[in-house]
PDB file of C-alpha atoms and ligand atoms in Angstrom:
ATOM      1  CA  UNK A   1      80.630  95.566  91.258  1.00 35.00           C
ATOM      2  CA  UNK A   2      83.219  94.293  93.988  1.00 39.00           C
ATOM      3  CA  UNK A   3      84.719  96.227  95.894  1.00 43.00           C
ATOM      4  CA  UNK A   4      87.806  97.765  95.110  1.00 41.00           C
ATOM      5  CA  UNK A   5      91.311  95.993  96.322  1.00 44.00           C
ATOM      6  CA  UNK A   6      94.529  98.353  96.816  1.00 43.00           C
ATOM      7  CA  UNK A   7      96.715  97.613  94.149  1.00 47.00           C
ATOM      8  CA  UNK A   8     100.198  96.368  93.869  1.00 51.00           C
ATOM      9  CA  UNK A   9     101.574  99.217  91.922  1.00 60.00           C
ATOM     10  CA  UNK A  10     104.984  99.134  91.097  1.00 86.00           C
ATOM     11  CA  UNK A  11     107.398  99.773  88.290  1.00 94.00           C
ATOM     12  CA  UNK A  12     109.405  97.912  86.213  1.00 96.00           C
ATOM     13  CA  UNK A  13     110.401  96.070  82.662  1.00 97.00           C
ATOM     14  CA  UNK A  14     109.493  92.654  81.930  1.00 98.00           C
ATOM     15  CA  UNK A  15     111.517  90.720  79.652  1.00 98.00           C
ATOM     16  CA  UNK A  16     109.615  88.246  77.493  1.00 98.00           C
ATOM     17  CA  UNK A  17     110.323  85.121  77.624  1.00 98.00           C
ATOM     18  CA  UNK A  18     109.164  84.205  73.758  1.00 97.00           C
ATOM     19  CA  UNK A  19     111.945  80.731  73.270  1.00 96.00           C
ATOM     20  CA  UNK A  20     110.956  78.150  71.905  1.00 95.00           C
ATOM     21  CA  UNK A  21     112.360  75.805  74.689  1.00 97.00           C
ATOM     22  CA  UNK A  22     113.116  76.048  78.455  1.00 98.00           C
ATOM     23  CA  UNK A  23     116.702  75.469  78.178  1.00 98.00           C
ATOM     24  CA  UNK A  24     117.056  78.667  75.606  1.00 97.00           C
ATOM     25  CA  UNK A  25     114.904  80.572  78.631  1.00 98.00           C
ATOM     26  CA  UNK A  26     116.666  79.311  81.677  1.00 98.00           C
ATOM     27  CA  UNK A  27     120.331  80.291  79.636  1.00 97.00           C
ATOM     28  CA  UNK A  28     118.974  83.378  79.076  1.00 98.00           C
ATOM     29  CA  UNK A  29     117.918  83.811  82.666  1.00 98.00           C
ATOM     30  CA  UNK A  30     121.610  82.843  83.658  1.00 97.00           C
ATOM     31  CA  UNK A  31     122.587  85.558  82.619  1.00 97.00           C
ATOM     32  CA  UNK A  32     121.719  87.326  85.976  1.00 96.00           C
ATOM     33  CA  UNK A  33     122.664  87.020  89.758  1.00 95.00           C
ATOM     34  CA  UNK A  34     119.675  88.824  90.864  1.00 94.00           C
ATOM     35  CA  UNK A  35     116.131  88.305  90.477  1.00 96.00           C
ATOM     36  CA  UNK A  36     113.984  90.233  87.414  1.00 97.00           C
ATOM     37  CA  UNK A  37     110.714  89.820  86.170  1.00 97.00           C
ATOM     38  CA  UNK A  38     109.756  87.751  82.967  1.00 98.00           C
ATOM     39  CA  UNK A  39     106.843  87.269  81.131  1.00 98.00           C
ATOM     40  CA  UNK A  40     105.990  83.779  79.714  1.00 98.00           C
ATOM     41  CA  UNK A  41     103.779  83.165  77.363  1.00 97.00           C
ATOM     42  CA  UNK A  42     102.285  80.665  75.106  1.00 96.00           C
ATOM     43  CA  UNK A  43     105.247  80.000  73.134  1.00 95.00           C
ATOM     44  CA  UNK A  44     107.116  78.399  76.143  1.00 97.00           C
ATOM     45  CA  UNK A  45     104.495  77.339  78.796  1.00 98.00           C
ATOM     46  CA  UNK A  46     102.883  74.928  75.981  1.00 97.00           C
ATOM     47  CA  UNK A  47     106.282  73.745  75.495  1.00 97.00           C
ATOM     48  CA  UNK A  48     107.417  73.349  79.075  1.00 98.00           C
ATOM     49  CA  UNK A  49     104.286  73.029  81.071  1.00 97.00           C
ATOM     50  CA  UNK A  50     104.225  73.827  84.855  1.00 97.00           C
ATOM     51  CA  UNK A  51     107.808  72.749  84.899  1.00 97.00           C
ATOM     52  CA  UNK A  52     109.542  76.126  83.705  1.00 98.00           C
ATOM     53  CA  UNK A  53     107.281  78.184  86.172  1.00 98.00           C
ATOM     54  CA  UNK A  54     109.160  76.324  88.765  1.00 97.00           C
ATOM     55  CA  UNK A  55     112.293  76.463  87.602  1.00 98.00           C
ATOM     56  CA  UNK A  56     111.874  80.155  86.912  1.00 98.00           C
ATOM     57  CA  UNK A  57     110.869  80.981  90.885  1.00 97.00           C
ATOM     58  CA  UNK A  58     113.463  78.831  92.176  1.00 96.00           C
ATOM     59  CA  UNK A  59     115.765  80.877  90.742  1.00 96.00           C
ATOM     60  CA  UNK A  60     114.205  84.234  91.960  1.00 96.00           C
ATOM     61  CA  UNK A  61     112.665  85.508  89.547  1.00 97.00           C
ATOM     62  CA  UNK A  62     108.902  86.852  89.120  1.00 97.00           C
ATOM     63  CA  UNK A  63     106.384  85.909  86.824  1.00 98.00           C
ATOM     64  CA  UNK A  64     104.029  87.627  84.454  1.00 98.00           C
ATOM     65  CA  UNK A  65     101.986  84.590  82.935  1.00 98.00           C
ATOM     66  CA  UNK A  66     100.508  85.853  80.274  1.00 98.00           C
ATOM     67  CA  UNK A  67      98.233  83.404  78.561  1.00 98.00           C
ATOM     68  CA  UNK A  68      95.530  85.834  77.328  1.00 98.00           C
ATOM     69  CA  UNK A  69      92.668  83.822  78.861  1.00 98.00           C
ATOM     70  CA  UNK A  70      89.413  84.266  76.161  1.00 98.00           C
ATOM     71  CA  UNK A  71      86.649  81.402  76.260  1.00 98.00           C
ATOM     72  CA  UNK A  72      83.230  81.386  78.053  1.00 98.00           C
ATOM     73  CA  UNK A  73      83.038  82.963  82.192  1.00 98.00           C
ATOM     74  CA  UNK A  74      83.047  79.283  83.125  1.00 98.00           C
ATOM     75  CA  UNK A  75      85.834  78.087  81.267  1.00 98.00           C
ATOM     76  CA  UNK A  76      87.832  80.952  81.813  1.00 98.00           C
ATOM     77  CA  UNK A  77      86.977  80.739  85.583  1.00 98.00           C
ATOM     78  CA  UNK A  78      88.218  77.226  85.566  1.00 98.00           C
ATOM     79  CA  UNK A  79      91.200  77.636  83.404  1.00 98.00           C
ATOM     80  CA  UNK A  80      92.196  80.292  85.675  1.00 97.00           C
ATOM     81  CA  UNK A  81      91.488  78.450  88.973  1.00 97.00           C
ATOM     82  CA  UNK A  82      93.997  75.932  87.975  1.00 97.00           C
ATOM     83  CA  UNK A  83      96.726  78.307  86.858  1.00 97.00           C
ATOM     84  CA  UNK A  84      96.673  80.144  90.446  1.00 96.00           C
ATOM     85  CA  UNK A  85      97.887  76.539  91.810  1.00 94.00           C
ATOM     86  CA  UNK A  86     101.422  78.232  90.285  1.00 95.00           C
ATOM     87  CA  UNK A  87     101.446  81.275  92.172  1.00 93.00           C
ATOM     88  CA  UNK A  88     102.351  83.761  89.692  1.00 97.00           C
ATOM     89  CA  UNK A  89     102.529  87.283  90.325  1.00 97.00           C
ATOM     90  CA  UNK A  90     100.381  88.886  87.246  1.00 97.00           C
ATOM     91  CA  UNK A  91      97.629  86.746  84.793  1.00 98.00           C
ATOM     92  CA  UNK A  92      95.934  88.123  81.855  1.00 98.00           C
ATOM     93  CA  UNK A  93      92.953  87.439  80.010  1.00 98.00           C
ATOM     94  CA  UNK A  94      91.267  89.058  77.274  1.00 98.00           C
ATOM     95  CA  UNK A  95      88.735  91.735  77.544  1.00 97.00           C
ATOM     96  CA  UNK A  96      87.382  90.679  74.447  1.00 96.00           C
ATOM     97  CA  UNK A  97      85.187  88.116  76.443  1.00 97.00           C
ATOM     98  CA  UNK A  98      83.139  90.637  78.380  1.00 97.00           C
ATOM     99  CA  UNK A  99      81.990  91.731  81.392  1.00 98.00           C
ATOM    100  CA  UNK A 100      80.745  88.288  82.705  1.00 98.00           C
ATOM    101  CA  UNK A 101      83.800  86.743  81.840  1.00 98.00           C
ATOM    102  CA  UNK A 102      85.829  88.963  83.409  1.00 98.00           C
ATOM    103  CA  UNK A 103      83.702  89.250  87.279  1.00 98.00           C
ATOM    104  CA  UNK A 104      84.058  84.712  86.372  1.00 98.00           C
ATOM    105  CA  UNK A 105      88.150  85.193  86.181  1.00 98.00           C
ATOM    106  CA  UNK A 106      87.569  87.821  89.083  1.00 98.00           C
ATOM    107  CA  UNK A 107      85.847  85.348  91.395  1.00 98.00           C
ATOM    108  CA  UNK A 108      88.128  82.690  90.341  1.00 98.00           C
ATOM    109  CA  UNK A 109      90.836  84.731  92.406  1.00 97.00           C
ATOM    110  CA  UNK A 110      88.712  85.737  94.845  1.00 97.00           C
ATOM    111  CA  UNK A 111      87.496  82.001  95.583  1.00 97.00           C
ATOM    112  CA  UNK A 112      91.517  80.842  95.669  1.00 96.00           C
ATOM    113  CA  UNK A 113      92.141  83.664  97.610  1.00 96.00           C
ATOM    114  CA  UNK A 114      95.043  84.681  95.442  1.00 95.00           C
ATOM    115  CA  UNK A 115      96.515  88.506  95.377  1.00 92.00           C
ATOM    116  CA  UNK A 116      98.276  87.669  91.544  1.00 96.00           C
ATOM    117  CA  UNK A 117      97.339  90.678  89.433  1.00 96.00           C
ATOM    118  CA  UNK A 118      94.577  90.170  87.384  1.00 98.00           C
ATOM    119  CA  UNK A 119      94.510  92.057  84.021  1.00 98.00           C
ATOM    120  CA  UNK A 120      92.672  92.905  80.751  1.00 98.00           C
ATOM    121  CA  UNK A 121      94.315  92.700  77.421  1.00 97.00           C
ATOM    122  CA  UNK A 122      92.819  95.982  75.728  1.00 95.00           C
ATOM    123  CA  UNK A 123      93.558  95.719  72.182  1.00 93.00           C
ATOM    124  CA  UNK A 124      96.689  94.119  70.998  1.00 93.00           C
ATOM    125  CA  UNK A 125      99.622  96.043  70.269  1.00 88.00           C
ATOM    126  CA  UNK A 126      99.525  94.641  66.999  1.00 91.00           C
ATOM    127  CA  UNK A 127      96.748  96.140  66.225  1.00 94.00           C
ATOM    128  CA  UNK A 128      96.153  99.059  64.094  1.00 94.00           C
ATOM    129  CA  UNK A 129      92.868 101.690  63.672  1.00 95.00           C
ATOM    130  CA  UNK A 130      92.811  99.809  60.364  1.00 96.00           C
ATOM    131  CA  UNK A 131      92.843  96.537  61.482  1.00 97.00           C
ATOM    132  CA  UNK A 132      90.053  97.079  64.025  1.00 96.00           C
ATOM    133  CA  UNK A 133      87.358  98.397  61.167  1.00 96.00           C
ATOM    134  CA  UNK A 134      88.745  96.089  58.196  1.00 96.00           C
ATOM    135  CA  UNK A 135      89.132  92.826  59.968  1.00 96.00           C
ATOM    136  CA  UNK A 136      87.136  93.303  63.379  1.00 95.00           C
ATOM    137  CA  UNK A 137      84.411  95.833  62.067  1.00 95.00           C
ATOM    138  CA  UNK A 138      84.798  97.880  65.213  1.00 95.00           C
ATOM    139  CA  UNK A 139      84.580 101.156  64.244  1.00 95.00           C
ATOM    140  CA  UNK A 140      85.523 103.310  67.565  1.00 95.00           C
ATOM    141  CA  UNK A 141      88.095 105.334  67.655  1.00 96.00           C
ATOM    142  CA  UNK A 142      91.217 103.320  68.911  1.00 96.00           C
ATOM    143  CA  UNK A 143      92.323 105.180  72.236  1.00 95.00           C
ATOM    144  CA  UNK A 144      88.493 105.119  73.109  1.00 95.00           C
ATOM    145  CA  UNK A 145      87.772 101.359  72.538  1.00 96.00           C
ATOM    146  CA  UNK A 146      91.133 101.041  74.697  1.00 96.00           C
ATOM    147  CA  UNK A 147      89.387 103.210  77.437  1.00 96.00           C
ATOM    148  CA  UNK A 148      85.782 101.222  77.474  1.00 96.00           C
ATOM    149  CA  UNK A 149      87.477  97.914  77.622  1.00 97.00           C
ATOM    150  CA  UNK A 150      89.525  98.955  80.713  1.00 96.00           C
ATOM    151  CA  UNK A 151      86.748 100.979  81.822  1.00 96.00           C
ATOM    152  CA  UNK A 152      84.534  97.890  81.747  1.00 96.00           C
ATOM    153  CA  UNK A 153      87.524  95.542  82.547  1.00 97.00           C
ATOM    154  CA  UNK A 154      88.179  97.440  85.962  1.00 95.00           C
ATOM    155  CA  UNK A 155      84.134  97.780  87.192  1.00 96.00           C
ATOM    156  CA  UNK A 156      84.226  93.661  86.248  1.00 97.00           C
ATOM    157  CA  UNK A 157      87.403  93.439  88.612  1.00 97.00           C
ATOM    158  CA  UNK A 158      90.432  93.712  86.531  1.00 97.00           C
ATOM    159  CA  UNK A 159      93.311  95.471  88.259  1.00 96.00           C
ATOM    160  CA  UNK A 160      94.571  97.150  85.146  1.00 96.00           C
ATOM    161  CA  UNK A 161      95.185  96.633  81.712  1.00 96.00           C
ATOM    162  CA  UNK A 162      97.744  95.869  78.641  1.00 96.00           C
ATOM    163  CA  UNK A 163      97.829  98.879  76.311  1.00 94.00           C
ATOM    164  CA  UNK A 164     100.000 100.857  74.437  1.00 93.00           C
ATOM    165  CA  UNK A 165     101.914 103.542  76.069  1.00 93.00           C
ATOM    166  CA  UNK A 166     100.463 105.107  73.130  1.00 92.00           C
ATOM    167  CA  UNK A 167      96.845 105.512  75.051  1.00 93.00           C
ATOM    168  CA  UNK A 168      98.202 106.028  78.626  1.00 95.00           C
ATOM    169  CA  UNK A 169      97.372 109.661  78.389  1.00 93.00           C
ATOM    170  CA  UNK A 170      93.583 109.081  77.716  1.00 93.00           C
ATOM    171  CA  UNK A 171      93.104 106.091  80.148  1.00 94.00           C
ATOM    172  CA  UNK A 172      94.187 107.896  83.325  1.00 91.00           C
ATOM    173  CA  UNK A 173      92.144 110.632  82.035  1.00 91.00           C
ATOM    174  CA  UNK A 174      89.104 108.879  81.799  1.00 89.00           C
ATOM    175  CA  UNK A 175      90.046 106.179  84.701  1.00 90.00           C
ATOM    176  CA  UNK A 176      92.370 107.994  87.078  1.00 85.00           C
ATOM    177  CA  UNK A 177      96.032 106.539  88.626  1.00 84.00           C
ATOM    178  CA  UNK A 178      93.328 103.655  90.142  1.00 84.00           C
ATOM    179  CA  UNK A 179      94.469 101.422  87.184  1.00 92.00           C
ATOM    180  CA  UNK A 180      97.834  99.315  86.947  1.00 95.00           C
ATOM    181  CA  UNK A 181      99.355  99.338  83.301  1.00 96.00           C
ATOM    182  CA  UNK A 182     101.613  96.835  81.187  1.00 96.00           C
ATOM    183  CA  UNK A 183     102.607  98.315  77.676  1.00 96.00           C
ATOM    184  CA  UNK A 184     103.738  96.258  75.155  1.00 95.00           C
ATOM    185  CA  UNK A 185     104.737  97.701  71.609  1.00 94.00           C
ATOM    186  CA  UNK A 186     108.378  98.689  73.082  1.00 96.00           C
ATOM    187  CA  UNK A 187     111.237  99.753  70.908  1.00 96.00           C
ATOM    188  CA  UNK A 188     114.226 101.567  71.220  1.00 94.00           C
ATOM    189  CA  UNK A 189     115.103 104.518  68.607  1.00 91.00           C
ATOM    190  CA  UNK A 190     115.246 103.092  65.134  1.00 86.00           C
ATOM    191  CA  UNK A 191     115.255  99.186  66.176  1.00 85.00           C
ATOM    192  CA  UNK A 192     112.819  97.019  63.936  1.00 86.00           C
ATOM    193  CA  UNK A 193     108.942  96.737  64.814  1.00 89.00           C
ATOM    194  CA  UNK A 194     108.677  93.339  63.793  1.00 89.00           C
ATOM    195  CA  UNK A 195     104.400  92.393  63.888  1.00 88.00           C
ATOM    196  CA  UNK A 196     104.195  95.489  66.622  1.00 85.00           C
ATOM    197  CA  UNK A 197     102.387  98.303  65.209  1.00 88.00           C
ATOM    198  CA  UNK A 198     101.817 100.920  68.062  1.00 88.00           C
ATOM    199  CA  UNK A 199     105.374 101.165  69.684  1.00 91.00           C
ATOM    200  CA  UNK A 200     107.128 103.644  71.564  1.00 94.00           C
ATOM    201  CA  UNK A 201     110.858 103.692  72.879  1.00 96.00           C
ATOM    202  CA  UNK A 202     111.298 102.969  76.653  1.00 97.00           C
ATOM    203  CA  UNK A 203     112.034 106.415  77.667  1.00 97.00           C
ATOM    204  CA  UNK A 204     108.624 107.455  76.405  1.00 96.00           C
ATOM    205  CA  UNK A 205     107.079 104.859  77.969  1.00 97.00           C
ATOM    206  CA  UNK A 206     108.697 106.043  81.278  1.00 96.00           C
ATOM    207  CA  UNK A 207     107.441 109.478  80.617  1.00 95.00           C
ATOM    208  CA  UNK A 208     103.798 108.651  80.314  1.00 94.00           C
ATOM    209  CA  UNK A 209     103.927 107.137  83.036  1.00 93.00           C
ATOM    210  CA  UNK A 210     103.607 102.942  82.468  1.00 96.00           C
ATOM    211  CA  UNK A 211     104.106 101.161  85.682  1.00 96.00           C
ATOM    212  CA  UNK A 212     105.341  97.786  83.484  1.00 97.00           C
ATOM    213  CA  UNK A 213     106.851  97.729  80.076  1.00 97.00           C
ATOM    214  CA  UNK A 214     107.064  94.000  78.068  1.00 97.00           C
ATOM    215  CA  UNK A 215     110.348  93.738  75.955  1.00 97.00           C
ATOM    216  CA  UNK A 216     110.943  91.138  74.026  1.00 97.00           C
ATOM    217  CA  UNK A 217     112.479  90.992  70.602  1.00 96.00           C
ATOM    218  CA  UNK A 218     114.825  94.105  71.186  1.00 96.00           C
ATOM    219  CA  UNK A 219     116.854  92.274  74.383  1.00 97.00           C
ATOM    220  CA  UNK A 220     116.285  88.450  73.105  1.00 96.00           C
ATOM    221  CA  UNK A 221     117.447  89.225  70.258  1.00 95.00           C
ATOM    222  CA  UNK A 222     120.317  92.349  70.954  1.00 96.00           C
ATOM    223  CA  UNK A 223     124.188  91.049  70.549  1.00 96.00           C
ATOM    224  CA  UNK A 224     124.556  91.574  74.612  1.00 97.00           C
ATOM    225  CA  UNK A 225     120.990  91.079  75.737  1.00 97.00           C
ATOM    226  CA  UNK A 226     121.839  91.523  79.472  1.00 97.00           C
ATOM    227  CA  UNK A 227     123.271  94.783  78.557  1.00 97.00           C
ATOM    228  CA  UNK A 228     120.076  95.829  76.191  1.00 97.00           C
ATOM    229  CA  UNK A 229     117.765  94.854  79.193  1.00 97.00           C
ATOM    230  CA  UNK A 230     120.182  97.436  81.821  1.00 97.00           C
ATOM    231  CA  UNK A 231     120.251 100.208  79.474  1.00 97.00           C
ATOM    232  CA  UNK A 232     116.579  99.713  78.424  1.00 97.00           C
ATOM    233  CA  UNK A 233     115.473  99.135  82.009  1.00 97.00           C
ATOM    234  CA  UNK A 234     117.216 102.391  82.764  1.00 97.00           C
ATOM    235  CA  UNK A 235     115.873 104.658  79.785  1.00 97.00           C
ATOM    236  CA  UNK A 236     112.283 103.343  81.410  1.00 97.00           C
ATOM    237  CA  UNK A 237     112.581 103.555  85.281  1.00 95.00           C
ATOM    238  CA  UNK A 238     114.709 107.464  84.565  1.00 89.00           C
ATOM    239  CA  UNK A 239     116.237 108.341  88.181  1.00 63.00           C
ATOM    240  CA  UNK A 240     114.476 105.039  89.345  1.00 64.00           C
ATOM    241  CA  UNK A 241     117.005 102.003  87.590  1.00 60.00           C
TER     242      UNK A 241
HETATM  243  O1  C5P B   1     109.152  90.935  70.979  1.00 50.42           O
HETATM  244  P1  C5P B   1     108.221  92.013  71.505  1.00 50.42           P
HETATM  245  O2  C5P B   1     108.937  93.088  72.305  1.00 50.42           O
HETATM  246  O3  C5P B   1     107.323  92.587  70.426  1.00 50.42           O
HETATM  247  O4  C5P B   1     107.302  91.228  72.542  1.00 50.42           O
HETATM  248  C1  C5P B   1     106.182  91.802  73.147  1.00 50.42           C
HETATM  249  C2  C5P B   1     105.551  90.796  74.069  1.00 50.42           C
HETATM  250  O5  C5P B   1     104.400  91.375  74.638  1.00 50.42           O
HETATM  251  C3  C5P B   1     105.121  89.506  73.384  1.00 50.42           C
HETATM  252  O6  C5P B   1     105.468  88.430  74.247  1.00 50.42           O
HETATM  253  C4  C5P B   1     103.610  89.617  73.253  1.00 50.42           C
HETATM  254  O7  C5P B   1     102.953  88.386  73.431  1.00 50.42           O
HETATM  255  C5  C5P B   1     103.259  90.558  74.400  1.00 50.42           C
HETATM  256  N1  C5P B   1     102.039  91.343  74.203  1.00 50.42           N
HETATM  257  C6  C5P B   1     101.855  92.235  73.171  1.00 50.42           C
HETATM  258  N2  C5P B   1     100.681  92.941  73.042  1.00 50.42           N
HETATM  259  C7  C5P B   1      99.712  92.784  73.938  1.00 50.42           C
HETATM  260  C8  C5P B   1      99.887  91.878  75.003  1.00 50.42           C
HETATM  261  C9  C5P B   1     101.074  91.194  75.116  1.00 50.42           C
HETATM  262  O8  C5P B   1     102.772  92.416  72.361  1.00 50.42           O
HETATM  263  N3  C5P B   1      98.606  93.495  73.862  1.00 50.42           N
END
């Protein structure tokens, strides 16, 4: 096991960036006159390419790029090695692929000698007890599959993990504060769930303690979405915003 880094923890929301096209992300970002942090994903970095990651940091803004690495150690060491040439401030990959695949992404970091975040997608927030003994024939309890995959993810090297807020309780339980978190699955009070199964509203979120939510859909989406990503920021960070 490597030894143990101090981690960047900090708190904050993440907008993501789901559009189907750079100019619909970079209007969006105009929005603003100061920087916030975005999440892009596969939706628009297939589209755009390199391209948007640079137009995004040039205009201040930090980057959660969040392609949910899952292949063989090798191939995920490479495919990460030439992401880092982008400088992005948190990467994901699955956890799915293992401990070897994980230490490989680790010591793909490690060999750039980048600080980006690395972390673990747990189980998707789309995902349902159901879902994982119907369709994936796992047959753990949710909350504790959540905790060995970030239990194994962290030994391997992650620095945290995507989860719902839902199991946030449980993991620092069983894995202490020594963990950064992202939780997907966000939705204010009576707003649709769309595919997301295990939600919770950003206030709860703030209470158990996430240090990064992911919105999407609910600010994209809102009437004023500058003003649904202030007052959902704020229900999140509490005294913080
Ligand atoms: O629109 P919505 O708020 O549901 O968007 C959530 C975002 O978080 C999406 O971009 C999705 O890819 C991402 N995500 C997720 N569940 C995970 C990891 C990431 O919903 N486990």
């Amino acid at each position: 096991m490597q030894e143990r880094r101090p981690l960047a923890k900090d708190r904050d929301l993440i907008v993501a960036l789901d559009y189907a096209s750079g100019k619909e992300a970079l209007a969006f970002l105009d929005l603003f006159d100061q920087g916030i942090f975005v999440k892009v994903g596969m939706e628009l970095f297939y589209k755009e390419g390199p391209a948007i990651l640079k137009a995004i940091k040039d205009r201040g803004h930090r980057i959660f790029l969040d392609l949910k690495l899952h292949d063989i150690p090798n191939t995920v060491a490479g495919g990460l090695g030439s992401l880092l040439d982008w400088d992005v401030d948190i990467l994901t990959i699955h956890c799915l692929g293992g401990r070897k695949m994980i230490a490989a992404a680790r010591g793909a970091l490690e060999a750039a000698g980048k600080t980006s975040l690395l972390m673990g997608v747990s189980v998707l927030t789309s995902l349902s007890q159901e879902d994982l003994k119907e369709d994936l024939l796992i047959q753990g309890d949710l909350e504790e599959v959540v905790g060995h995959y970030a239990r194994i993810g962290r030994e391997a090297g992650l620095d945290g993990v995507i989860c719902s807020a839902k199991e946030l309780a449980f993991l620092r339980e069983k894995l202490g504060e020594d963990l950064v978190t992202i939780c997907p699955g966000i939705r204010p009070k009576g707003a649709s769930l769309g595919d997301q199964t295990r939600v919770v509203t950003p206030e709860e979120a703030g209470r158990l303690g996430a240090d990064y939510i992911v919105v999407g859909r609910p600010i994209r989406q809102a009437k004023d979405p500058k003003q649904a990503y202030e007052e959902m920021r704020k229900a999140f960070l509490g005294g913080q915003a």
